[in-house]
PDB file of C-alpha atoms in Angstrom:
ATOM      1  CA  MET A   1     -28.778  -6.329 -50.865  1.00  0.00           C
ATOM      2  CA  ILE A   2     -31.162  -8.217 -53.304  1.00  0.00           C
ATOM      3  CA  ARG A   3     -34.756  -8.344 -52.008  1.00  0.00           C
ATOM      4  CA  HIS A   4     -36.106 -11.850 -54.365  1.00  0.00           C
ATOM      5  CA  VAL A   5     -40.242 -12.182 -53.849  1.00  0.00           C
ATOM      6  CA  VAL A   6     -42.702 -14.564 -55.431  1.00  0.00           C
ATOM      7  CA  LEU A   7     -45.569 -15.106 -55.317  1.00  0.00           C
ATOM      8  CA  PHE A   8     -47.496 -18.784 -56.119  1.00  0.00           C
ATOM      9  CA  LYS A   9     -50.955 -18.491 -57.475  1.00  0.00           C
ATOM     10  CA  PHE A  10     -52.726 -21.968 -57.897  1.00  0.00           C
ATOM     11  CA  LYS A  11     -53.582 -23.572 -60.588  1.00  0.00           C
ATOM     12  CA  PRO A  12     -57.139 -24.422 -61.507  1.00  0.00           C
ATOM     13  CA  GLY A  13     -58.885 -27.080 -58.987  1.00  0.00           C
ATOM     14  CA  VAL A  14     -56.055 -26.733 -56.421  1.00  0.00           C
ATOM     15  CA  ASP A  15     -56.605 -25.114 -53.075  1.00  0.00           C
ATOM     16  CA  TRP A  16     -54.832 -26.209 -49.909  1.00  0.00           C
ATOM     17  CA  GLY A  17     -56.882 -29.012 -49.014  1.00  0.00           C
ATOM     18  CA  ASP A  18     -54.616 -30.447 -51.937  1.00  0.00           C
ATOM     19  CA  PRO A  19     -51.823 -32.537 -50.017  1.00  0.00           C
ATOM     20  CA  ARG A  20     -49.566 -30.804 -53.266  1.00  0.00           C
ATOM     21  CA  ALA A  21     -50.073 -27.931 -51.447  1.00  0.00           C
ATOM     22  CA  THR A  22     -49.719 -28.659 -47.848  1.00  0.00           C
ATOM     23  CA  GLY A  23     -45.895 -30.132 -49.161  1.00  0.00           C
ATOM     24  CA  ALA A  24     -44.822 -27.559 -51.263  1.00  0.00           C
ATOM     25  CA  GLU A  25     -45.840 -24.990 -48.178  1.00  0.00           C
ATOM     26  CA  ARG A  26     -43.446 -27.245 -45.677  1.00  0.00           C
ATOM     27  CA  THR A  27     -40.947 -27.639 -48.304  1.00  0.00           C
ATOM     28  CA  ALA A  28     -41.253 -23.294 -48.845  1.00  0.00           C
ATOM     29  CA  ALA A  29     -40.789 -23.235 -44.668  1.00  0.00           C
ATOM     30  CA  GLN A  30     -37.386 -25.222 -44.872  1.00  0.00           C
ATOM     31  CA  VAL A  31     -35.554 -22.872 -47.940  1.00  0.00           C
ATOM     32  CA  GLY A  32     -34.025 -20.614 -45.571  1.00  0.00           C
ATOM     33  CA  GLY A  33     -32.582 -23.344 -43.211  1.00  0.00           C
ATOM     34  CA  GLU A  34     -31.889 -25.237 -46.152  1.00  0.00           C
ATOM     35  CA  VAL A  35     -29.965 -23.035 -48.637  1.00  0.00           C
ATOM     36  CA  PRO A  36     -27.116 -20.962 -47.404  1.00  0.00           C
ATOM     37  CA  GLU A  37     -27.194 -17.876 -49.226  1.00  0.00           C
ATOM     38  CA  LEU A  38     -30.347 -16.777 -47.100  1.00  0.00           C
ATOM     39  CA  ARG A  39     -30.147 -14.028 -45.005  1.00  0.00           C
ATOM     40  CA  GLU A  40     -33.365 -13.767 -44.104  1.00  0.00           C
ATOM     41  CA  TRP A  41     -36.718 -16.170 -45.121  1.00  0.00           C
ATOM     42  CA  ARG A  42     -40.283 -15.789 -44.894  1.00  0.00           C
ATOM     43  CA  TYR A  43     -43.426 -17.580 -46.663  1.00  0.00           C
ATOM     44  CA  GLY A  44     -47.405 -17.434 -46.068  1.00  0.00           C
ATOM     45  CA  ARG A  45     -50.488 -18.396 -46.839  1.00  0.00           C
ATOM     46  CA  ASN A  46     -52.566 -15.400 -48.629  1.00  0.00           C
ATOM     47  CA  VAL A  47     -55.246 -14.177 -46.058  1.00  0.00           C
ATOM     48  CA  SER A  48     -57.308 -12.359 -48.866  1.00  0.00           C
ATOM     49  CA  THR A  49     -60.200 -13.228 -49.991  1.00  0.00           C
ATOM     50  CA  ARG A  50     -59.510 -10.583 -53.353  1.00  0.00           C
ATOM     51  CA  ASP A  51     -59.859 -12.292 -56.518  1.00  0.00           C
ATOM     52  CA  ILE A  52     -57.266 -11.125 -57.489  1.00  0.00           C
ATOM     53  CA  ALA A  53     -54.983 -12.494 -54.952  1.00  0.00           C
ATOM     54  CA  TYR A  54     -52.249 -14.393 -54.842  1.00  0.00           C
ATOM     55  CA  ASP A  55     -52.507 -17.744 -52.795  1.00  0.00           C
ATOM     56  CA  PHE A  56     -49.215 -18.041 -51.250  1.00  0.00           C
ATOM     57  CA  LEU A  57     -45.453 -15.589 -51.039  1.00  0.00           C
ATOM     58  CA  VAL A  58     -41.723 -16.300 -50.535  1.00  0.00           C
ATOM     59  CA  ASP A  59     -39.073 -13.681 -49.477  1.00  0.00           C
ATOM     60  CA  GLY A  60     -35.529 -13.969 -49.432  1.00  0.00           C
ATOM     61  CA  LEU A  61     -32.846 -11.641 -48.906  1.00  0.00           C
ATOM     62  CA  LEU A  62     -29.659 -11.741 -50.167  1.00  0.00           C
ATOM     63  CA  ASP A  63     -26.248 -10.454 -50.886  1.00  0.00           C
ATOM     64  CA  ASP A  64     -26.301  -9.442 -54.650  1.00  0.00           C
ATOM     65  CA  MET A  65     -27.655 -10.542 -57.923  1.00  0.00           C
ATOM     66  CA  ALA A  66     -24.577 -13.657 -57.814  1.00  0.00           C
ATOM     67  CA  ALA A  67     -25.627 -14.668 -53.952  1.00  0.00           C
ATOM     68  CA  VAL A  68     -29.952 -15.355 -56.114  1.00  0.00           C
ATOM     69  CA  ASP A  69     -27.828 -17.185 -59.183  1.00  0.00           C
ATOM     70  CA  ARG A  70     -26.825 -19.869 -56.395  1.00  0.00           C
ATOM     71  CA  TYR A  71     -29.999 -19.985 -54.573  1.00  0.00           C
ATOM     72  CA  LEU A  72     -31.943 -20.445 -57.863  1.00  0.00           C
ATOM     73  CA  VAL A  73     -29.918 -23.711 -58.857  1.00  0.00           C
ATOM     74  CA  HIS A  74     -29.354 -24.484 -55.388  1.00  0.00           C
ATOM     75  CA  PRO A  75     -30.731 -28.543 -54.652  1.00  0.00           C
ATOM     76  CA  PHE A  76     -33.182 -27.946 -51.934  1.00  0.00           C
ATOM     77  CA  HIS A  77     -34.567 -24.834 -54.001  1.00  0.00           C
ATOM     78  CA  GLN A  78     -34.748 -26.875 -56.908  1.00  0.00           C
ATOM     79  CA  GLN A  79     -36.967 -29.121 -54.943  1.00  0.00           C
ATOM     80  CA  ALA A  80     -39.250 -26.433 -53.823  1.00  0.00           C
ATOM     81  CA  ILE A  81     -39.650 -24.916 -57.804  1.00  0.00           C
ATOM     82  CA  ARG A  82     -40.236 -29.138 -58.785  1.00  0.00           C
ATOM     83  CA  GLN A  83     -43.694 -28.864 -56.181  1.00  0.00           C
ATOM     84  CA  TRP A  84     -44.916 -25.292 -56.605  1.00  0.00           C
ATOM     85  CA  ARG A  85     -44.488 -25.879 -60.837  1.00  0.00           C
ATOM     86  CA  GLU A  86     -47.199 -28.515 -60.458  1.00  0.00           C
ATOM     87  CA  ILE A  87     -49.210 -27.123 -58.810  1.00  0.00           C
ATOM     88  CA  SER A  88     -49.459 -23.060 -59.054  1.00  0.00           C
ATOM     89  CA  GLU A  89     -47.826 -19.960 -61.968  1.00  0.00           C
ATOM     90  CA  TRP A  90     -45.727 -17.909 -60.419  1.00  0.00           C
ATOM     91  CA  VAL A  91     -44.520 -14.128 -60.790  1.00  0.00           C
ATOM     92  CA  VAL A  92     -40.965 -12.371 -59.251  1.00  0.00           C
ATOM     93  CA  VAL A  93     -39.308  -9.882 -58.899  1.00  0.00           C
ATOM     94  CA  ASP A  94     -35.605  -9.340 -57.296  1.00  0.00           C
ATOM     95  CA  ILE A  95     -34.706  -5.332 -56.244  1.00  0.00           C
ATOM     96  CA  GLU A  96     -32.174  -3.822 -54.497  1.00  0.00           C
ATOM     97  CA  GLU A  97     -32.147  -2.116 -50.738  1.00  0.00           C
TER      98      GLU A  97
END
């Protein structure tokens, strides 16, 4: 199993008051129901006020790296990527469980 974790940090001038941010959040919420390779899907806003904290997380569980590859090109996931790319930078980690 592969745990796929992405942390998003808003670009300067973007915060949760920006409709693009809430739109990207809504799309992220739907990814788990749209991408069949995902066995688990979590997402959420950061509640920490620390300067080094990121703003949003998505966390998915997939069978293997082949499933990750299919997830990455899924059209709904690509839609989410377009929204998040406009408003944030992110880091990714894929680990074996």
